[in-house]
Short mmCIF file of C-alpha atoms and ligand atoms in Angstrom, two decimals:
data_model
loop_
_atom_site.label_atom_id
_atom_site.label_comp_id
_atom_site.label_asym_id
_atom_site.label_seq_id
_atom_site.Cartn_x
_atom_site.Cartn_y
_atom_site.Cartn_z
CA MET A 221 -88.77 -48.31 55.35
CA ARG A 222 -90.06 -46.09 52.58
CA ALA A 223 -87.84 -43.13 51.63
CA GLY A 224 -88.89 -40.03 53.55
CA VAL A 225 -90.51 -42.03 56.36
CA ILE A 226 -88.93 -41.46 59.76
CA HIS A 227 -90.53 -43.17 62.74
CA GLU A 228 -93.63 -43.76 60.58
CA MET A 229 -93.77 -40.03 59.86
CA ARG A 230 -93.65 -38.96 56.21
CA LEU A 231 -91.28 -36.03 55.67
CA GLY A 232 -91.08 -33.92 52.53
CA ILE A 233 -88.75 -31.01 51.77
CA LEU A 234 -89.85 -27.89 49.88
CA ILE A 235 -87.29 -25.57 48.34
CA MET A 236 -88.53 -22.07 47.49
CA ALA A 237 -86.82 -21.16 44.22
CA ALA A 238 -89.37 -19.20 42.22
CA GLY A 239 -88.31 -15.64 43.05
CA LYS A 240 -86.87 -13.26 40.48
CA GLY A 241 -84.03 -11.95 42.59
CA THR A 242 -84.79 -8.31 41.82
CA ARG A 243 -81.89 -7.13 43.98
CA LEU A 244 -79.38 -8.92 41.70
CA HIS A 245 -80.19 -6.76 38.64
CA SER A 246 -79.44 -9.79 36.49
CA LYS A 247 -81.23 -11.50 33.59
CA ARG A 248 -80.53 -14.91 35.10
CA ALA A 249 -82.79 -16.38 37.81
CA LYS A 250 -81.21 -15.97 41.23
CA VAL A 251 -81.04 -19.67 42.07
CA LEU A 252 -79.06 -20.29 38.86
CA HIS A 253 -76.27 -17.93 39.85
CA GLU A 254 -73.21 -19.94 40.82
CA ILE A 255 -71.10 -20.15 43.92
CA GLY A 256 -68.42 -22.76 44.45
CA GLY A 257 -68.81 -23.56 40.74
CA ARG A 258 -72.46 -24.73 41.00
CA PRO A 259 -75.87 -23.02 40.97
CA LEU A 260 -77.24 -21.92 44.36
CA LEU A 261 -80.15 -24.34 43.99
CA ASP A 262 -77.78 -27.27 43.36
CA HIS A 263 -76.20 -26.78 46.77
CA VAL A 264 -79.57 -26.69 48.53
CA ILE A 265 -80.80 -29.81 46.71
CA ALA A 266 -77.57 -31.65 47.55
CA ALA A 267 -78.05 -30.91 51.27
CA ALA A 268 -81.76 -31.89 51.15
CA ALA A 269 -80.96 -35.12 49.30
CA ARG A 270 -78.80 -36.23 52.23
CA VAL A 271 -81.91 -36.10 54.46
CA VAL A 272 -84.73 -37.47 52.25
CA ALA A 273 -84.90 -39.22 48.86
CA PRO A 274 -84.92 -36.92 45.78
CA HIS A 275 -88.52 -37.98 45.13
CA ASP A 276 -89.51 -36.35 48.44
CA ILE A 277 -87.95 -33.01 47.48
CA PHE A 278 -90.14 -30.38 45.77
CA ALA A 279 -88.51 -27.39 44.12
CA ILE A 280 -90.98 -24.51 43.81
CA VAL A 281 -90.11 -22.76 40.55
CA GLY A 282 -91.61 -19.80 38.73
CA HIS A 283 -89.32 -17.12 37.36
CA GLN A 284 -87.51 -18.73 34.38
CA ALA A 285 -89.04 -22.02 35.48
CA GLU A 286 -87.93 -24.02 32.42
CA ALA A 287 -84.31 -22.95 32.76
CA VAL A 288 -84.29 -23.75 36.48
CA GLU A 289 -85.93 -27.16 35.95
CA THR A 290 -83.48 -28.03 33.16
CA ALA A 291 -80.52 -27.10 35.32
CA VAL A 292 -81.43 -29.43 38.20
CA ARG A 293 -83.68 -32.08 36.61
CA SER A 294 -80.97 -34.78 36.75
CA CYS A 295 -81.11 -34.64 40.59
CA GLY A 296 -84.48 -36.45 40.41
CA VAL A 297 -86.40 -33.88 42.46
CA ARG A 298 -90.03 -32.95 41.73
CA PHE A 299 -91.23 -29.52 40.69
CA VAL A 300 -94.11 -27.30 41.75
CA ARG A 301 -94.98 -24.24 39.67
CA GLN A 302 -95.66 -20.85 41.24
CA GLU A 303 -96.79 -18.94 38.16
CA ASP A 304 -96.92 -15.45 39.74
CA GLN A 305 -94.43 -14.81 42.49
CA ARG A 306 -96.54 -13.30 45.23
CA GLY A 307 -94.25 -14.02 48.16
CA THR A 308 -92.80 -16.89 50.19
CA GLY A 309 -96.20 -17.67 51.76
CA HIS A 310 -97.78 -17.92 48.33
CA ALA A 311 -94.90 -20.16 47.15
CA VAL A 312 -95.60 -22.70 49.90
CA GLN A 313 -99.34 -22.42 49.27
CA CYS A 314 -98.73 -23.57 45.68
CA ALA A 315 -97.28 -26.86 47.01
CA GLU A 316 -100.42 -27.91 48.94
CA GLU A 317 -101.66 -30.48 46.40
CA ALA A 318 -98.24 -31.90 45.57
CA THR A 319 -97.40 -32.55 49.24
CA ARG A 320 -100.71 -34.22 50.19
CA ASP A 321 -99.00 -37.46 51.24
CA TYR A 322 -96.68 -35.94 53.83
CA ASP A 323 -97.12 -35.38 57.57
CA GLU A 324 -94.25 -32.96 58.11
CA LEU A 325 -92.62 -30.49 55.73
CA ILE A 326 -89.25 -28.81 55.89
CA VAL A 327 -89.10 -25.57 53.92
CA LEU A 328 -85.71 -24.40 52.59
CA SER A 329 -84.76 -21.27 50.64
CA GLY A 330 -83.08 -21.70 47.28
CA ASP A 331 -80.85 -18.74 48.10
CA VAL A 332 -79.40 -20.09 51.37
CA PRO A 333 -76.77 -22.44 49.89
CA LEU A 334 -74.28 -23.13 52.70
CA LEU A 335 -76.80 -25.09 54.76
CA GLN A 336 -75.46 -28.51 55.86
CA PRO A 337 -77.55 -31.71 56.03
CA GLU A 338 -76.68 -32.11 59.74
CA THR A 339 -78.43 -28.80 60.41
CA ILE A 340 -81.57 -29.89 58.53
CA ILE A 341 -81.57 -33.07 60.62
CA ALA A 342 -81.14 -31.08 63.85
CA LEU A 343 -84.10 -28.89 62.82
CA ARG A 344 -86.22 -31.97 62.00
CA ASP A 345 -85.43 -33.73 65.28
CA PHE A 346 -86.00 -30.61 67.39
CA HIS A 347 -89.30 -29.96 65.60
CA LEU A 348 -90.52 -33.50 66.29
CA ARG A 349 -89.32 -33.53 69.92
CA GLN A 350 -91.01 -30.19 70.57
CA GLN A 351 -94.21 -31.41 68.87
CA ALA A 352 -94.41 -27.98 67.27
CA ALA A 353 -96.66 -26.79 64.47
CA MET A 354 -93.82 -24.59 63.18
CA THR A 355 -90.10 -24.62 63.99
CA ILE A 356 -87.88 -21.81 62.78
CA LEU A 357 -84.15 -22.24 62.19
CA THR A 358 -82.49 -19.07 63.46
CA ALA A 359 -78.99 -17.63 63.82
CA SER A 360 -77.24 -14.69 65.42
CA PRO A 361 -74.86 -13.35 62.78
CA LYS A 362 -72.62 -10.35 63.40
CA ASN A 363 -74.77 -8.20 61.13
CA PRO A 364 -78.51 -9.00 61.30
CA VAL A 365 -79.57 -6.08 59.08
CA GLY A 366 -81.86 -7.08 56.22
CA TYR A 367 -83.13 -10.30 57.79
CA GLY A 368 -86.43 -10.94 59.52
CA ARG A 369 -86.03 -10.98 63.33
CA VAL A 370 -87.39 -13.64 65.64
CA VAL A 371 -89.45 -12.54 68.63
CA ARG A 372 -89.28 -15.16 71.39
CA ARG A 373 -91.85 -15.34 74.15
CA LYS A 374 -88.98 -15.07 76.65
CA ALA A 375 -85.24 -14.92 76.06
CA ASP A 376 -83.97 -18.52 76.40
CA ALA A 377 -87.47 -20.00 75.94
CA PRO A 378 -87.98 -21.95 72.69
CA GLU A 379 -91.43 -20.46 72.03
CA VAL A 380 -91.76 -17.78 69.36
CA THR A 381 -94.59 -15.28 68.99
CA ALA A 382 -93.69 -13.60 65.69
CA ILE A 383 -91.16 -13.01 62.91
CA VAL A 384 -90.83 -9.35 61.98
CA GLU A 385 -89.38 -8.33 58.60
CA GLN A 386 -86.60 -5.72 58.52
CA LYS A 387 -88.83 -2.99 57.10
CA ALA A 388 -91.48 -3.46 59.82
CA LEU A 389 -89.12 -3.50 62.84
CA THR A 390 -89.89 -1.18 65.74
CA PRO A 391 -86.81 0.61 67.17
CA GLU A 392 -86.97 -1.83 70.07
CA GLN A 393 -87.10 -4.87 67.76
CA GLU A 394 -84.10 -3.53 65.84
CA GLN A 395 -82.04 -4.56 68.88
CA ILE A 396 -82.92 -8.24 68.30
CA ARG A 397 -79.90 -10.07 66.89
CA GLU A 398 -81.60 -13.42 66.30
CA ILE A 399 -82.59 -13.68 62.63
CA ASN A 400 -84.96 -15.89 60.67
CA SER A 401 -82.88 -18.07 58.33
CA GLY A 402 -85.85 -18.62 56.00
CA ILE A 403 -85.68 -22.33 56.87
CA TYR A 404 -88.54 -23.98 58.74
CA ALA A 405 -90.23 -27.23 59.70
CA PHE A 406 -94.04 -27.43 59.68
CA ARG A 407 -96.65 -29.93 60.75
CA ARG A 408 -98.32 -30.02 57.36
CA SER A 409 -101.91 -30.06 58.64
CA ALA A 410 -101.38 -26.89 60.74
CA LEU A 411 -99.54 -25.17 57.87
CA TYR A 412 -102.29 -25.60 55.31
CA ALA A 413 -105.12 -25.07 57.80
CA HIS A 414 -103.84 -21.50 58.35
CA ILE A 415 -101.93 -20.49 55.21
CA GLY A 416 -105.12 -19.02 53.72
CA HIS A 417 -105.09 -16.39 56.49
CA LEU A 418 -101.96 -14.69 55.13
CA ARG A 419 -102.59 -11.14 53.90
CA PRO A 420 -100.32 -8.99 51.68
CA ASP A 421 -100.47 -6.10 54.16
CA ASN A 422 -96.75 -5.21 54.06
CA ALA A 423 -94.14 -3.09 52.31
CA HIS A 424 -93.95 -5.41 49.26
CA ARG A 425 -97.67 -6.32 48.98
CA GLU A 426 -96.62 -9.97 49.24
CA PHE A 427 -97.83 -13.03 51.15
CA TYR A 428 -95.10 -13.58 53.73
CA LEU A 429 -94.54 -17.11 55.02
CA THR A 430 -93.05 -15.46 58.10
CA ASP A 431 -96.48 -14.14 59.13
CA LEU A 432 -97.51 -17.74 59.87
CA ALA A 433 -95.54 -17.54 63.12
CA ARG A 434 -97.90 -14.89 64.45
CA ILE A 435 -101.01 -16.51 62.91
CA LEU A 436 -100.27 -19.98 64.27
CA ALA A 437 -99.28 -18.63 67.68
CA ALA A 438 -102.55 -16.69 67.85
CA ALA A 439 -104.40 -19.90 67.01
CA GLY A 440 -102.80 -21.54 70.05
CA GLU A 441 -100.31 -23.65 68.07
CA ARG A 442 -96.79 -24.26 69.33
CA ILE A 443 -94.11 -22.26 67.45
CA VAL A 444 -90.48 -22.79 68.47
CA ALA A 445 -87.02 -21.73 67.29
CA ILE A 446 -83.70 -23.55 67.18
CA GLU A 447 -80.50 -21.61 66.64
CA ALA A 448 -78.00 -22.93 64.08
CA GLU A 449 -74.58 -23.67 65.59
CA ASP A 450 -72.74 -21.88 62.78
CA PRO A 451 -74.41 -18.63 61.68
CA ASN A 452 -72.43 -18.68 58.41
CA GLU A 453 -74.41 -21.72 57.27
CA VAL A 454 -77.66 -19.82 57.03
CA LEU A 455 -76.45 -16.65 55.35
CA GLY A 456 -78.67 -15.76 52.40
CA ALA A 457 -77.68 -14.16 49.11
CA ASN A 458 -79.86 -11.31 47.88
CA THR A 459 -77.19 -9.32 45.99
CA ILE A 460 -74.22 -10.33 43.85
CA ALA A 461 -71.88 -8.99 46.53
CA GLU A 462 -73.52 -11.22 49.16
CA MET A 463 -73.29 -14.16 46.79
CA MET A 464 -69.57 -13.55 46.30
CA ASP A 465 -69.17 -13.48 50.09
CA LEU A 466 -70.71 -16.96 50.22
CA ASP A 467 -68.52 -18.08 47.32
CA ARG A 468 -65.41 -16.89 49.14
CA GLU A 469 -66.53 -18.67 52.30
CA MET A 470 -67.15 -21.91 50.42
CA ARG A 471 -63.84 -21.81 48.56
CA SER A 472 -61.78 -20.76 51.54
CA SER A 473 -63.23 -23.58 53.59
CA ALA A 474 -62.15 -25.96 50.79
CA ALA A 475 -58.62 -24.50 51.01
CA ARG A 476 -58.59 -24.84 54.81
CA ARG A 477 -59.70 -28.48 54.54
CA LEU A 478 -56.86 -29.26 52.09
CA MET A 479 -54.27 -27.47 54.24
CA ALA A 480 -55.43 -29.55 57.21
CA GLN A 481 -54.69 -32.61 55.05
CA GLY A 482 -51.07 -31.60 54.37
CA VAL A 483 -51.38 -29.46 51.24
CA THR A 484 -49.30 -26.25 51.15
CA ILE A 485 -51.23 -23.33 49.70
CA PHE A 486 -49.37 -20.07 49.39
CA ARG A 487 -51.59 -17.00 49.77
CA PRO A 488 -54.73 -19.15 50.10
CA GLU A 489 -56.95 -16.07 49.80
CA THR A 490 -55.94 -15.87 46.10
CA VAL A 491 -56.72 -19.45 45.07
CA VAL A 492 -60.12 -20.68 43.92
CA ILE A 493 -60.83 -24.24 45.01
CA ASP A 494 -64.22 -25.87 44.47
CA PRO A 495 -65.65 -27.90 47.38
CA ALA A 496 -65.32 -31.32 45.67
CA VAL A 497 -61.59 -30.95 44.84
CA GLU A 498 -59.15 -33.46 46.38
CA VAL A 499 -55.38 -32.90 46.69
CA GLY A 500 -52.78 -35.25 48.16
CA PRO A 501 -50.37 -34.28 50.96
CA ASP A 502 -47.10 -32.45 50.22
CA THR A 503 -48.47 -30.90 47.07
CA VAL A 504 -47.69 -27.20 46.78
CA ILE A 505 -50.19 -24.79 45.28
CA GLU A 506 -48.90 -21.35 44.35
CA PRO A 507 -50.90 -18.09 44.39
CA TYR A 508 -53.72 -17.47 41.91
CA VAL A 509 -54.31 -21.12 41.02
CA GLN A 510 -57.85 -22.37 40.29
CA LEU A 511 -58.83 -26.00 40.96
CA LEU A 512 -62.37 -26.51 39.69
CA GLY A 513 -65.11 -29.14 39.52
CA GLY A 514 -64.06 -32.59 40.64
CA THR A 515 -60.34 -32.00 40.02
CA ARG A 516 -58.05 -34.54 41.70
CA VAL A 517 -54.36 -33.80 42.31
CA GLY A 518 -51.95 -36.40 43.73
CA SER A 519 -49.22 -35.99 46.34
CA ASP A 520 -45.90 -34.18 45.96
CA CYS A 521 -47.07 -32.13 43.00
CA ARG A 522 -46.45 -28.45 42.37
CA ILE A 523 -49.10 -26.32 40.69
CA ARG A 524 -47.52 -23.01 39.78
CA SER A 525 -49.25 -19.64 39.65
CA TYR A 526 -52.12 -18.80 37.28
CA SER A 527 -52.84 -22.38 36.23
CA VAL A 528 -56.52 -23.37 35.93
CA LEU A 529 -57.44 -27.05 36.30
CA ASP A 530 -61.04 -27.98 35.56
CA ARG A 531 -62.17 -31.58 36.15
CA ALA A 532 -58.55 -32.69 35.78
CA SER A 533 -56.97 -35.81 37.21
CA ILE A 534 -53.32 -35.36 38.14
CA GLY A 535 -51.04 -38.15 39.42
CA ASP A 536 -48.28 -37.88 42.03
CA HIS A 537 -45.05 -35.88 41.54
CA VAL A 538 -46.47 -33.85 38.64
CA LEU A 539 -45.20 -30.35 37.90
CA ILE A 540 -47.69 -27.94 36.34
CA ARG A 541 -45.77 -24.77 35.50
CA ASN A 542 -47.24 -21.28 35.31
CA SER A 543 -50.38 -20.34 33.37
CA CYS A 544 -51.54 -23.74 32.12
CA VAL A 545 -55.17 -24.49 31.28
CA ILE A 546 -56.06 -28.16 31.81
CA ALA A 547 -59.62 -29.45 31.35
CA GLU A 548 -61.16 -32.93 31.64
CA SER A 549 -57.82 -34.65 31.14
CA GLN A 550 -55.50 -37.02 32.95
CA ILE A 551 -51.82 -36.32 33.66
CA ASP A 552 -49.84 -39.28 34.97
CA LYS A 553 -47.14 -39.51 37.62
CA GLY A 554 -43.99 -37.48 37.16
CA ALA A 555 -45.16 -35.59 34.07
CA GLU A 556 -44.30 -31.93 33.49
CA VAL A 557 -46.58 -29.44 31.78
CA GLY A 558 -46.16 -25.83 30.76
CA PRO A 559 -45.61 -22.97 31.17
CA PHE A 560 -48.47 -21.72 28.97
CA ALA A 561 -49.78 -25.12 27.87
CA HIS A 562 -53.40 -25.80 26.94
CA ILE A 563 -54.58 -29.35 27.63
CA ARG A 564 -58.12 -29.55 26.24
CA PRO A 565 -60.68 -32.24 27.12
CA GLY A 566 -59.95 -35.90 26.45
CA CYS A 567 -56.15 -35.91 26.85
CA HIS A 568 -54.03 -38.45 28.66
CA ILE A 569 -50.44 -37.37 29.29
CA GLY A 570 -48.40 -40.45 30.25
CA GLU A 571 -45.98 -41.04 33.08
CA GLY A 572 -42.92 -38.78 32.95
CA ALA A 573 -44.03 -37.14 29.68
CA HIS A 574 -43.27 -33.46 29.01
CA ILE A 575 -45.54 -30.85 27.49
CA GLY A 576 -43.74 -27.55 27.07
CA ASN A 577 -44.62 -23.94 26.41
CA PHE A 578 -47.28 -22.98 23.88
CA VAL A 579 -48.32 -26.56 23.26
CA GLU A 580 -52.03 -27.27 22.74
CA THR A 581 -53.43 -30.79 22.93
CA LYS A 582 -56.95 -32.10 22.35
CA LYS A 583 -58.23 -35.72 22.56
CA THR A 584 -54.62 -36.83 22.50
CA ARG A 585 -52.73 -39.56 24.30
CA LEU A 586 -49.03 -38.88 24.81
CA GLY A 587 -47.25 -42.06 25.94
CA ALA A 588 -44.88 -42.42 28.87
CA GLY A 589 -41.65 -40.45 28.57
CA SER A 590 -42.69 -38.71 25.32
CA LYS A 591 -41.97 -35.02 24.82
CA ALA A 592 -43.60 -32.14 23.00
CA ASN A 593 -41.62 -29.27 24.38
CA HIS A 594 -42.36 -26.25 22.22
CA LEU A 595 -45.09 -24.63 20.12
CA SER A 596 -47.14 -27.60 18.90
CA TYR A 597 -50.76 -28.52 18.22
CA LEU A 598 -51.56 -32.19 18.86
CA GLY A 599 -55.21 -33.02 18.20
CA ASP A 600 -56.91 -36.44 17.83
CA ALA A 601 -53.51 -38.09 18.14
CA GLN A 602 -52.42 -41.39 19.65
CA ILE A 603 -48.75 -40.99 20.45
CA GLY A 604 -46.68 -43.86 21.81
CA ARG A 605 -43.84 -44.00 24.33
CA GLY A 606 -40.48 -42.27 24.03
CA VAL A 607 -41.62 -40.09 21.13
CA ASN A 608 -40.06 -36.68 20.46
CA ILE A 609 -42.30 -34.06 18.88
CA GLY A 610 -40.08 -31.25 17.55
CA ALA A 611 -40.79 -27.55 18.02
CA GLY A 612 -43.67 -26.26 15.93
CA ALA A 613 -44.92 -29.69 14.76
CA ILE A 614 -48.64 -29.70 14.02
CA THR A 615 -51.21 -32.44 13.51
CA CYS A 616 -53.48 -31.27 10.67
CA ASN A 617 -56.51 -33.12 12.05
CA TYR A 618 -59.26 -31.14 10.29
CA ASP A 619 -59.90 -31.09 6.54
CA GLY A 620 -62.67 -28.51 6.70
CA VAL A 621 -65.34 -31.20 7.05
CA GLY A 622 -64.28 -33.96 9.47
CA LYS A 623 -61.65 -34.71 12.09
CA HIS A 624 -59.01 -37.38 11.48
CA GLU A 625 -56.63 -39.30 13.68
CA THR A 626 -52.86 -39.32 13.73
CA ILE A 627 -51.11 -42.40 15.12
CA ILE A 628 -47.48 -42.00 16.08
CA GLU A 629 -45.91 -45.23 17.33
CA ASP A 630 -43.20 -45.68 19.99
CA ARG A 631 -39.82 -43.93 19.69
CA VAL A 632 -40.77 -41.88 16.61
CA PHE A 633 -38.89 -38.60 16.04
CA ILE A 634 -40.92 -35.80 14.48
CA GLY A 635 -38.65 -33.04 13.14
CA THR A 636 -39.23 -29.39 13.85
CA ASP A 637 -42.03 -27.58 12.02
CA SER A 638 -43.56 -30.70 10.45
CA ALA A 639 -47.17 -30.71 9.31
CA LEU A 640 -48.72 -34.17 9.83
CA VAL A 641 -51.78 -34.35 7.59
CA ALA A 642 -54.24 -36.86 9.12
CA PRO A 643 -55.32 -39.59 8.81
CA LEU A 644 -51.80 -40.84 9.24
CA VAL A 645 -49.78 -43.67 10.81
CA ILE A 646 -46.11 -43.10 11.54
CA GLY A 647 -44.52 -46.47 12.28
CA GLU A 648 -42.37 -47.35 15.26
CA GLY A 649 -38.91 -45.81 15.36
CA ALA A 650 -39.43 -43.72 12.17
CA TYR A 651 -37.94 -40.26 11.58
CA VAL A 652 -39.71 -37.31 10.00
CA GLY A 653 -37.33 -34.66 8.65
CA ALA A 654 -37.74 -31.09 9.85
CA GLY A 655 -40.09 -28.91 7.83
CA SER A 656 -41.86 -31.87 6.22
CA VAL A 657 -45.47 -31.98 5.11
CA ILE A 658 -46.38 -35.63 5.68
CA THR A 659 -49.46 -36.84 3.80
CA ASP A 660 -48.72 -40.59 3.53
CA ASN A 661 -48.12 -43.23 6.17
CA VAL A 662 -44.49 -43.70 7.21
CA PRO A 663 -43.18 -47.28 7.64
CA ALA A 664 -41.43 -48.26 10.86
CA ASP A 665 -37.77 -47.17 11.08
CA ALA A 666 -37.98 -45.15 7.82
CA LEU A 667 -36.93 -41.54 7.24
CA ALA A 668 -39.73 -39.45 5.73
CA LEU A 669 -38.90 -36.20 3.96
CA GLY A 670 -41.79 -34.19 2.64
CA ARG A 671 -40.14 -30.98 1.46
CA ALA A 672 -38.38 -29.47 -1.56
CA ARG A 673 -34.78 -30.56 -1.93
CA GLN A 674 -32.18 -27.96 -1.03
CA THR A 675 -29.92 -26.63 -3.82
CA ASN A 676 -26.83 -24.51 -3.17
CA LYS A 677 -25.73 -22.09 -5.94
CA GLN A 678 -21.98 -21.59 -5.63
CA HIS A 679 -20.75 -17.93 -5.47
CA TRP A 680 -24.25 -16.63 -6.22
CA ALA A 681 -24.29 -14.08 -3.37
CA LYS A 682 -20.80 -12.79 -4.01
CA ASN A 683 -21.49 -12.35 -7.77
CA ARG A 684 -24.71 -10.48 -7.02
CA ARG A 685 -22.95 -8.05 -4.67
CA ALA A 686 -20.31 -7.36 -7.32
CA LEU A 687 -23.00 -6.72 -9.94
CA LEU A 688 -24.90 -4.27 -7.70
CA GLU A 689 -21.74 -2.35 -6.81
CA SER A 690 -20.68 -1.91 -10.43
CA ARG A 691 -24.17 -0.55 -11.26
CA ARG A 692 -23.94 2.02 -8.48
CA ALA A 693 -20.51 3.17 -9.73
CA GLU A 694 -22.04 3.64 -13.23
CA THR A 695 -24.85 5.95 -12.00
CA LYS A 696 -22.45 8.15 -9.93
CA LYS A 697 -20.42 9.00 -13.04
C1 LIG B 167 -86.77 -14.14 53.69
C2 LIG B 167 -87.61 -14.03 54.96
C3 LIG B 167 -86.77 -13.34 56.04
C4 LIG B 167 -85.48 -14.13 56.26
C5 LIG B 167 -84.73 -14.31 54.96
C6 LIG B 167 -83.56 -15.25 55.18
C7 LIG B 167 -89.89 -13.73 54.12
C8 LIG B 167 -91.03 -12.77 53.94
N1 LIG B 167 -88.78 -13.23 54.67
O1 LIG B 167 -86.50 -12.82 53.23
O2 LIG B 167 -87.49 -13.29 57.24
O3 LIG B 167 -84.68 -13.45 57.21
O4 LIG B 167 -85.59 -14.88 53.95
O5 LIG B 167 -82.76 -15.38 54.04
O6 LIG B 167 -90.05 -14.90 53.81
N2 LIG B 167 -89.46 -17.09 46.65
C9 LIG B 167 -90.38 -17.81 45.92
N3 LIG B 167 -91.55 -17.22 45.54
C10 LIG B 167 -91.86 -15.95 45.88
C11 LIG B 167 -90.92 -15.20 46.63
C12 LIG B 167 -89.73 -15.80 47.01
O7 LIG B 167 -90.13 -18.98 45.60
O8 LIG B 167 -92.93 -15.49 45.50
C13 LIG B 167 -88.19 -17.72 47.02
C14 LIG B 167 -86.98 -16.97 46.51
O9 LIG B 167 -86.61 -17.45 45.23
C15 LIG B 167 -85.94 -17.26 47.56
C16 LIG B 167 -86.73 -17.49 48.83
O10 LIG B 167 -88.06 -17.71 48.42
O11 LIG B 167 -85.19 -18.43 47.23
C17 LIG B 167 -86.67 -16.31 49.79
O12 LIG B 167 -87.19 -15.17 49.15
P1 LIG B 167 -86.51 -13.73 49.29
O13 LIG B 167 -87.31 -12.77 48.50
O14 LIG B 167 -85.07 -13.82 49.03
O15 LIG B 167 -86.76 -13.45 50.86
P2 LIG B 167 -85.90 -12.49 51.79
O16 LIG B 167 -86.25 -11.07 51.51
O17 LIG B 167 -84.47 -12.85 51.76
CA1 LIG B 168 -83.29 -14.11 50.43
#
């Protein structure tokens, strides 16, 4: 069966994403604003791609078209340009040529990002069963203000006679609670036979796709509506405040899912958890934690307040203390990190290892049981097992031009406040004396001292005090 073909019917999905988003007052195109850590359009494409192949998805782009295309190109969808944005009806009109090969079209809005694939499938199946020319996905949210309202032929009958935009509602129609979600299914032939009849005779001087309900009904075509089971799924985002409502909904549903799987989240309304995050049972997440991207956390961990984990992979029994920043790195079982540690991309902290306060690591492997407990920078370093990095030790990995690697073998002891000038190999079991500047490799089991030798001057302080006191006595005379 060819992708997009269902019961010998060819189905394509259009996503309207060309609008400017005037009500956002933002320089960025609306569909590129992020909720749940990803652009609005990304969420809509992900849902559509669970119903048809990416090749059968057409994103209609216009405002900041290049930026929008670049942001989602890797999804494999196709693009249709709407050069001037003259309304939702005009957007769909622009896709006529591109969608020639399809029998049925589902139209989604790029700014309705919580929509689930199951709901698109329910819309498709209802549309086909009803043999309708147009099927409208509707909802009855608590507050319908701002949405177009759906006028049914009779309450409880599936047939629709019109969609009326907020600004055109009669006082009587203002009582209607059923809204147009901006999501539709069309028999393609009926859609394009009538789309040329749209007129911009409305408050915004735009071609409204919604007017097709009235036009098709008047032409004797069958227009029906199906109500979404969960009205939250079809909430749109026209302002930043509405977008943040959707973001909160998405993140709190991620928190609820994790709690249902045995994760303890204190004050869940304060945490920010992206939808793809996974956390094992009996892990405790404290207030104001952020778990972002595809972060994975094992079981029996504790993530203390104010820590931000972005695309991190955390084993079981790990303790992340307060205010750590961990990105694109792996922390193995039983390790302890923080407080106030910065684990930058490309790090691997081994089993049972400790990273303490004010330690920054980048592209560094710290072997099992090794410790860097205080005030260090470890960059481009391969550090073995059972190593102790003293307070304030620094890998000097950058010479102003290139980056160089530091290799510290198993059971090495790096004294406090050492500067390790890379490239460098410190052999197994070696010692580096505190305060050393190490510029040459250190053989295994050696002691390296890279500092001026200490000299003690006997009685120097006492003699100086005596001298100063006798001078003062002279001047008083
Ligand atoms: C639209 C519906 C309204 C519905 C609501 C649901 C119309 C006229 N009204 O209103 O009945 O209740 O959605 O959220 O359709 N777009 C383009 N090209 C354009 C104009 C818009 O691609 O020329 C895109 C936008 O980027 C957006 C989508 O179409 O993703 C919807 O447009 P928007 O202006 O947000 O419509 P609403 O006023 O929300
Ligand atoms: Ca909208």
